[in-house]
Amino acid sequence: MSINKFSKLFFDLDSNNSINKKVDLLINYFVSNSALNNSWTIFLLIGKSNKRFISGKLLREYYSKSYKLPMWLIDTCYQKVGDSAEVISLLLSNKIISKKSKDISLDDLIKNKLPELQKINEEEKVAKIKEYWEMIPKEDLLVFNKILTGTFRIGVSRGIVKKSLSKLANIDESIIEHRLMGKFVPSAKTYNFIVSGELDQVELGYKPYPFQLANTLDIPLENLSVNKYQFEWKYDGIRGQIIKRSKNISIWTRGEELVNNSFPELVNLISLINEDFVIDGEILIWDSTKDYPGEFGLLQKRLRRKSPSKKIQKDLPISFIIYDLLELNGNDIRKNILSERRDKLEKLYLNWKNKTSDPYFYKLRLTNLLKVFNWDDIENKKKDSRNFNTEGLVIKNKNSSYLPGRKKGNWWKYKVDPMQLDAVLIYAKAGSGKRADLYTDYSFALWKDKELTKFASAYSGLNNEEIKELDKWIRKNTTEKFGPVRSVKPFLVFEISFENIQLSTRHKSGVAVRFPRISKWRRDKNIYDADSIENAYKLMKK
């Protein structure tokens, strides 16, 4: 596939804001290109495992070495542009190219030429990339640099690509979405499968279904009828699907990562079950002594291990909490209403439990439906959720089908109020993209033994006016610079919200928080009103 053709598509898509126009551009492009070309286009646009051959920082360093331009000048340009691929392409646009321009096929570039960079030394790598810069037409250099750094953000969502393919092939979007799930290997065969009108369940192999997601509850509880919904704990783990088809077992995360190797005990357990099925649920560390889930940080330790030892499996025991049954013995039952799917799931699970003699069957658990009779019960359950190490509740319409994405009115998450601590701003770092010239990434500290100790970083929660105001203050009150980071006078206090807090040996403060964000600029407080590490420990005890 010509990099020049893809580059033209890239700029056409980037210069249009209309979704319908983008869909038409993609359809016209797919019609006029080969199946292999189209497969590579899909691969790049939806970000399927886009490999980063070199980092943005190295790209800037290689340009500096190639054209003898000081790094401070390149970094100054980068701060204004906010994207390494773009800033280097802009700098290259003024170069006089001595060699004859040459187009390259994307297939050859990504499969053959760029992987060769991993096999040569640094000096050879700089020379090779300079050779490409001087060979590739100027108008294609931005795309080339973005492929090098693995960064494609051009306002084309997965949904737009899915809509284009659906309209082109005259196939329902849900089918296209399913076919795009899992590992994507660019090839003519892959593209032909995606747009094929023949719906064959076997073809899908071990692919997961698109996940149904919950919206945040945004209507008064009293507007809902309790009897029409089922209520479950909202666990803080990794959402996943376990698929067993024709003796092939696969465990997929919602991020479309195949994690069989990380959880071999689950694979072994599923292999003992006779039926074929697809189940939706949550992977969790499970504390059997207390019979409730462990902290999310413990689960991350399991994910980082591709071949966990028996000791790790024992010390960090996992369970899969089953939420839903999506497929049974080759039959897709997602269109069945939730109450029917739940009934099938309960009978199936009981059958598995009775027939499976494995002592570790408890690692496969069926989520409990909470007994509630009125909305006061719901409020009490939500308030009690942290005692069960959960984040709140999920409210599901009993008459809903299983549909991809967030469908209004089907599932809601009703989360417990976040934990909060007042902290002092101590560091700031410039953002990226459109905010590259503003300080938008912040670090905060709590008091510990009369000293301020960093405990969390956050970059969301302030509005545009507050960001600009804070940026001016940071520039006037910088005490030291450490590369892109500025140390600032300890003067401003912010309320930091987060979902969970736990002990951590990796952090100087001794604690780690989950999903920290700024919830309020506490202009009414001075730094001595900020919280201490001791207060953080008290939150953990609660």
Short mmCIF file of C-alpha atoms in Angstrom, two decimals, residues 8 148 162 164 169 226 270 275 279 325 343 370 432 463 490 517 531 539:
data_model
loop_
_atom_site.label_atom_id
_atom_site.label_comp_id
_atom_site.label_asym_id
_atom_site.label_seq_id
_atom_site.Cartn_x
_atom_site.Cartn_y
_atom_site.Cartn_z
CA LYS A 8 -3.77 11.89 1.43
CA LEU A 148 7.59 5.62 13.68
CA LYS A 162 -17.00 0.71 12.06
CA SER A 164 -17.97 3.12 7.26
CA ALA A 169 -20.70 -4.00 3.33
CA VAL A 226 -37.09 -1.21 41.81
CA ILE A 270 -12.50 -23.91 32.26
CA GLU A 275 -20.22 -26.96 27.35
CA ILE A 279 -19.29 -15.51 29.80
CA LEU A 325 -23.99 -15.48 29.75
CA ASP A 343 -31.89 -17.79 34.62
CA LEU A 370 -28.48 -7.98 46.00
CA SER A 432 0.68 17.71 25.38
CA ASN A 463 -11.85 24.18 33.80
CA PRO A 490 4.11 25.49 48.41
CA ARG A 517 -8.33 14.04 40.05
CA ASP A 531 -4.26 16.89 55.17
CA LEU A 539 -9.14 6.65 55.25
#
